[in-house]
Short mmCIF file of C-alpha atoms in Angstrom, two decimals:
data_model
loop_
_atom_site.label_atom_id
_atom_site.label_comp_id
_atom_site.label_asym_id
_atom_site.label_seq_id
_atom_site.Cartn_x
_atom_site.Cartn_y
_atom_site.Cartn_z
CA UNK A 5 28.76 44.73 2.80
CA UNK A 6 25.84 45.10 5.18
CA UNK A 7 22.61 46.29 3.66
CA UNK A 8 21.31 49.56 5.02
CA UNK A 9 17.80 50.11 6.31
CA UNK A 10 16.31 53.50 5.63
CA UNK A 11 14.08 54.89 8.43
CA UNK A 12 12.08 53.14 11.11
CA UNK A 13 10.46 49.73 11.02
CA UNK A 14 7.91 48.91 9.84
CA UNK A 15 8.79 51.08 6.88
CA UNK A 16 7.31 49.63 3.74
CA UNK A 17 9.78 47.60 1.72
CA UNK A 18 12.64 48.53 4.04
CA UNK A 19 11.79 46.33 6.97
CA UNK A 20 13.42 43.10 5.82
CA UNK A 21 17.15 42.60 5.33
CA UNK A 22 18.67 40.32 2.74
CA UNK A 23 21.80 38.30 3.37
CA UNK A 24 23.53 39.39 0.16
CA UNK A 25 24.78 42.71 -1.15
CA UNK A 26 23.89 42.03 -4.80
CA UNK A 27 21.23 44.73 -4.69
CA UNK A 28 23.75 47.51 -4.15
CA UNK A 29 25.68 47.27 -7.41
CA UNK A 30 25.13 45.88 -10.92
CA UNK A 31 25.62 42.15 -11.27
CA UNK A 32 28.03 40.95 -13.95
CA UNK A 33 26.59 40.57 -17.42
CA UNK A 34 26.99 37.15 -19.05
CA UNK A 35 29.63 37.20 -21.80
CA UNK A 36 28.96 36.99 -25.50
CA UNK A 37 25.22 37.72 -25.37
CA UNK A 38 23.95 39.80 -28.25
CA UNK A 39 21.85 42.00 -25.97
CA UNK A 40 22.48 43.50 -22.54
CA UNK A 41 19.81 44.39 -19.99
CA UNK A 42 19.76 46.81 -17.02
CA UNK A 43 16.94 46.72 -14.47
CA UNK A 44 16.44 49.73 -12.16
CA UNK A 45 14.17 49.91 -9.12
CA UNK A 46 13.52 48.99 -5.51
CA UNK A 47 12.56 45.79 -3.67
CA UNK A 48 10.24 44.72 -6.47
CA UNK A 49 13.21 44.66 -8.84
CA UNK A 50 15.77 43.15 -6.49
CA UNK A 51 13.19 40.53 -5.46
CA UNK A 52 13.09 40.96 -1.69
CA UNK A 53 12.65 37.62 0.10
CA UNK A 54 12.89 35.52 -3.07
CA UNK A 55 15.77 33.85 -4.87
CA UNK A 56 17.76 35.58 -7.61
CA UNK A 57 16.20 33.29 -10.20
CA UNK A 58 12.71 34.48 -9.17
CA UNK A 59 13.38 38.17 -9.80
CA UNK A 60 11.00 39.37 -12.49
CA UNK A 61 13.74 40.78 -14.74
CA UNK A 62 15.80 37.59 -14.45
CA UNK A 63 12.70 35.59 -15.39
CA UNK A 64 12.08 37.96 -18.31
CA UNK A 65 15.61 37.44 -19.62
CA UNK A 66 15.05 33.68 -19.45
CA UNK A 67 11.78 34.00 -21.37
CA UNK A 68 13.49 36.06 -24.06
CA UNK A 69 16.20 33.44 -24.44
CA UNK A 70 13.52 30.76 -24.86
CA UNK A 71 12.25 32.83 -27.78
CA UNK A 72 15.74 32.85 -29.31
CA UNK A 73 16.55 36.39 -28.19
CA UNK A 74 20.13 36.21 -26.90
CA UNK A 75 19.93 38.55 -23.91
CA UNK A 76 22.21 38.45 -20.89
CA UNK A 77 21.07 38.06 -17.31
CA UNK A 78 20.26 41.63 -16.25
CA UNK A 79 22.52 43.96 -14.36
CA UNK A 80 20.48 45.30 -11.45
CA UNK A 81 20.63 48.57 -9.54
CA UNK A 82 17.91 48.26 -6.90
CA UNK A 83 17.47 48.04 -3.16
CA UNK A 84 14.65 47.54 -0.72
CA UNK A 85 13.24 50.85 0.47
CA UNK A 86 14.50 53.12 -2.27
CA UNK A 87 12.48 56.10 -3.43
CA UNK A 88 13.04 57.81 -6.76
CA UNK A 89 15.64 60.14 -5.23
CA UNK A 90 17.51 57.29 -3.53
CA UNK A 91 17.61 55.28 -6.74
CA UNK A 92 19.01 58.25 -8.64
CA UNK A 93 21.65 58.81 -5.95
CA UNK A 94 22.61 55.14 -6.03
CA UNK A 95 22.94 55.17 -9.81
CA UNK A 96 25.35 58.09 -9.55
CA UNK A 97 27.28 56.36 -6.76
CA UNK A 98 27.54 53.11 -8.73
CA UNK A 99 29.76 54.73 -11.33
CA UNK A 100 28.17 52.52 -13.97
CA UNK A 101 29.05 54.02 -17.37
CA UNK A 102 27.87 51.08 -19.49
CA UNK A 103 25.16 51.29 -22.12
CA UNK A 104 22.54 48.60 -22.58
CA UNK A 105 20.31 47.16 -25.26
CA UNK A 106 17.34 47.19 -22.87
CA UNK A 107 16.59 49.18 -19.70
CA UNK A 108 13.65 48.73 -17.32
CA UNK A 109 12.42 51.01 -14.54
CA UNK A 110 10.04 50.20 -11.68
CA UNK A 111 9.96 52.75 -8.85
CA UNK A 112 7.58 54.74 -6.68
CA UNK A 113 6.00 52.60 -3.98
CA UNK A 114 8.20 54.06 -1.25
CA UNK A 115 7.41 57.59 -2.40
CA UNK A 116 3.74 56.73 -1.86
CA UNK A 117 4.31 54.99 1.46
CA UNK A 118 6.33 57.83 2.92
CA UNK A 119 3.72 60.37 1.93
CA UNK A 120 5.95 62.23 -0.50
CA UNK A 121 4.18 64.61 -2.84
CA UNK A 122 3.04 63.64 -6.30
CA UNK A 123 4.73 66.74 -7.71
CA UNK A 124 8.05 65.57 -6.30
CA UNK A 125 7.49 62.11 -7.73
CA UNK A 126 6.79 63.54 -11.18
CA UNK A 127 9.97 65.61 -11.15
CA UNK A 128 12.18 62.78 -9.92
CA UNK A 129 10.54 60.16 -12.13
CA UNK A 130 11.13 62.32 -15.20
CA UNK A 131 14.81 62.56 -14.23
CA UNK A 132 15.01 58.78 -13.87
CA UNK A 133 13.47 58.31 -17.30
CA UNK A 134 16.23 60.47 -18.74
CA UNK A 135 18.81 58.45 -16.81
CA UNK A 136 17.33 55.23 -18.19
CA UNK A 137 17.48 56.64 -21.72
CA UNK A 138 21.11 57.55 -21.17
CA UNK A 139 21.85 53.97 -20.09
CA UNK A 140 20.15 52.88 -23.32
CA UNK A 141 22.67 54.87 -25.32
CA UNK A 142 20.30 57.80 -25.71
CA UNK A 143 17.66 55.63 -27.38
CA UNK A 144 14.26 55.85 -25.70
CA UNK A 145 13.09 52.98 -27.92
CA UNK A 146 15.04 50.60 -25.69
CA UNK A 147 13.47 51.64 -22.36
CA UNK A 148 10.26 50.42 -20.71
CA UNK A 149 8.56 51.03 -17.37
CA UNK A 150 6.52 48.75 -15.11
CA UNK A 151 3.71 50.20 -13.01
CA UNK A 152 3.86 50.28 -9.22
CA UNK A 153 2.34 47.16 -7.58
CA UNK A 154 -0.43 47.69 -5.04
CA UNK A 155 1.02 46.57 -1.72
CA UNK A 156 -2.45 47.07 -0.21
CA UNK A 157 -3.29 43.63 -1.62
CA UNK A 158 -0.64 41.97 0.55
CA UNK A 159 -1.18 40.23 3.91
CA UNK A 160 1.08 42.92 5.40
CA UNK A 161 -1.61 45.53 4.73
CA UNK A 162 -4.21 43.77 6.88
CA UNK A 163 -5.89 46.35 9.10
CA UNK A 164 -4.75 49.29 6.98
CA UNK A 165 -6.84 51.48 4.69
CA UNK A 166 -6.51 49.46 1.52
CA UNK A 167 -8.84 51.71 -0.44
CA UNK A 168 -6.67 54.73 0.30
CA UNK A 169 -3.50 52.81 -0.55
CA UNK A 170 -4.98 51.71 -3.86
CA UNK A 171 -6.15 55.21 -4.75
CA UNK A 172 -2.72 56.68 -4.04
CA UNK A 173 -0.96 53.94 -6.01
CA UNK A 174 -3.27 54.75 -8.93
CA UNK A 175 -2.38 58.43 -8.70
CA UNK A 176 1.35 57.74 -8.73
CA UNK A 177 0.93 55.31 -11.61
CA UNK A 178 -1.04 57.90 -13.56
CA UNK A 179 1.93 60.24 -13.27
CA UNK A 180 4.38 57.59 -14.42
CA UNK A 181 2.15 56.62 -17.35
CA UNK A 182 1.75 60.26 -18.38
CA UNK A 183 5.49 60.88 -18.35
CA UNK A 184 6.11 57.67 -20.28
CA UNK A 185 3.62 58.75 -22.94
CA UNK A 186 5.34 62.12 -23.24
CA UNK A 187 8.70 60.37 -23.69
CA UNK A 188 7.25 57.69 -26.01
CA UNK A 189 8.28 54.93 -23.60
CA UNK A 190 6.13 51.79 -23.12
CA UNK A 191 4.30 51.55 -19.80
CA UNK A 192 3.51 47.98 -18.73
CA UNK A 193 0.60 47.95 -16.28
CA UNK A 194 1.16 45.11 -13.81
CA UNK A 195 -0.90 46.67 -10.99
CA UNK A 196 -4.06 44.67 -11.75
CA UNK A 197 -2.02 41.47 -11.53
CA UNK A 198 -0.83 42.42 -8.05
CA UNK A 199 -4.37 43.19 -6.93
CA UNK A 200 -5.64 39.85 -8.20
CA UNK A 201 -3.10 38.18 -5.90
CA UNK A 202 -5.05 39.21 -2.79
CA UNK A 203 -5.97 36.22 -0.66
CA UNK A 204 -3.56 33.84 -2.41
CA UNK A 205 -0.56 33.23 -0.17
CA UNK A 206 1.35 31.57 -3.02
CA UNK A 207 1.54 34.95 -4.74
CA UNK A 208 3.49 36.49 -1.85
CA UNK A 209 6.93 35.96 -0.38
CA UNK A 210 7.41 34.57 3.11
CA UNK A 211 7.47 38.06 4.65
CA UNK A 212 3.84 38.63 3.64
CA UNK A 213 4.68 41.92 1.97
CA UNK A 214 6.70 41.28 -1.15
CA UNK A 215 5.65 39.18 -4.10
CA UNK A 216 6.69 35.61 -4.85
CA UNK A 217 8.39 34.36 -7.96
CA UNK A 218 5.02 33.00 -9.05
CA UNK A 219 3.52 36.51 -9.11
CA UNK A 220 6.61 38.07 -10.66
CA UNK A 221 6.47 35.49 -13.42
CA UNK A 222 3.21 37.14 -14.44
CA UNK A 223 4.95 40.53 -14.60
CA UNK A 224 7.66 39.07 -16.80
CA UNK A 225 5.09 37.43 -19.06
CA UNK A 226 3.27 40.73 -19.51
CA UNK A 227 6.52 42.58 -20.22
CA UNK A 228 7.80 39.92 -22.63
CA UNK A 229 6.21 41.14 -25.90
CA UNK A 230 7.17 44.73 -25.09
CA UNK A 231 10.80 43.85 -24.32
CA UNK A 232 11.10 41.63 -27.38
CA UNK A 233 9.72 44.36 -29.63
CA UNK A 234 12.13 46.93 -28.20
CA UNK A 235 15.12 44.66 -28.73
CA UNK A 236 14.12 44.06 -32.33
CA UNK A 237 14.04 47.79 -33.12
#
């Protein structure tokens, strides 16, 4: 299957194609694990321009196993360039009716990049939270959200208004955090980590836009205590 690009280059997070189609549908869950894991999102979840092993949710699953939490490699529904609406449409199209022990959500950067309204983001993000809860068997205690990384810190953003980008990312993240608090869902703030990566090429993938496995390892480390606590509930 050929990956689709959504709009014109250089559209943020939709300007680089991957050679696999694993981002279009859930990947198989390893057999016999006590816990299952679904990761929903965009290029930050599918790990654009990095290996499968470097994806933050795959790294998180590995960290959990090292702490004797028997969780499977995550199923992933994510693709480069997706907004909240496109993720929701893709979830519906996937036909995935499974329920999971743990569900993560990371989405919104393309809403910000395309200039979509914050009101629209709030409405669609709330719907995705409910979808994530449904995947968790109706249990919001098994869902967590990661904040939107600040792509303004990347080499790709050179020459652009990084202050404006950062302010808008903060506004979208404030909405996501607010809706998570209302739903009693943990919100893991990784945005400062992405900003601290500025100027360090090792923190970014070869395309200069997306993050490297080294940076995503930090996201997984920050999410680890949250995910472990949710699985133990």
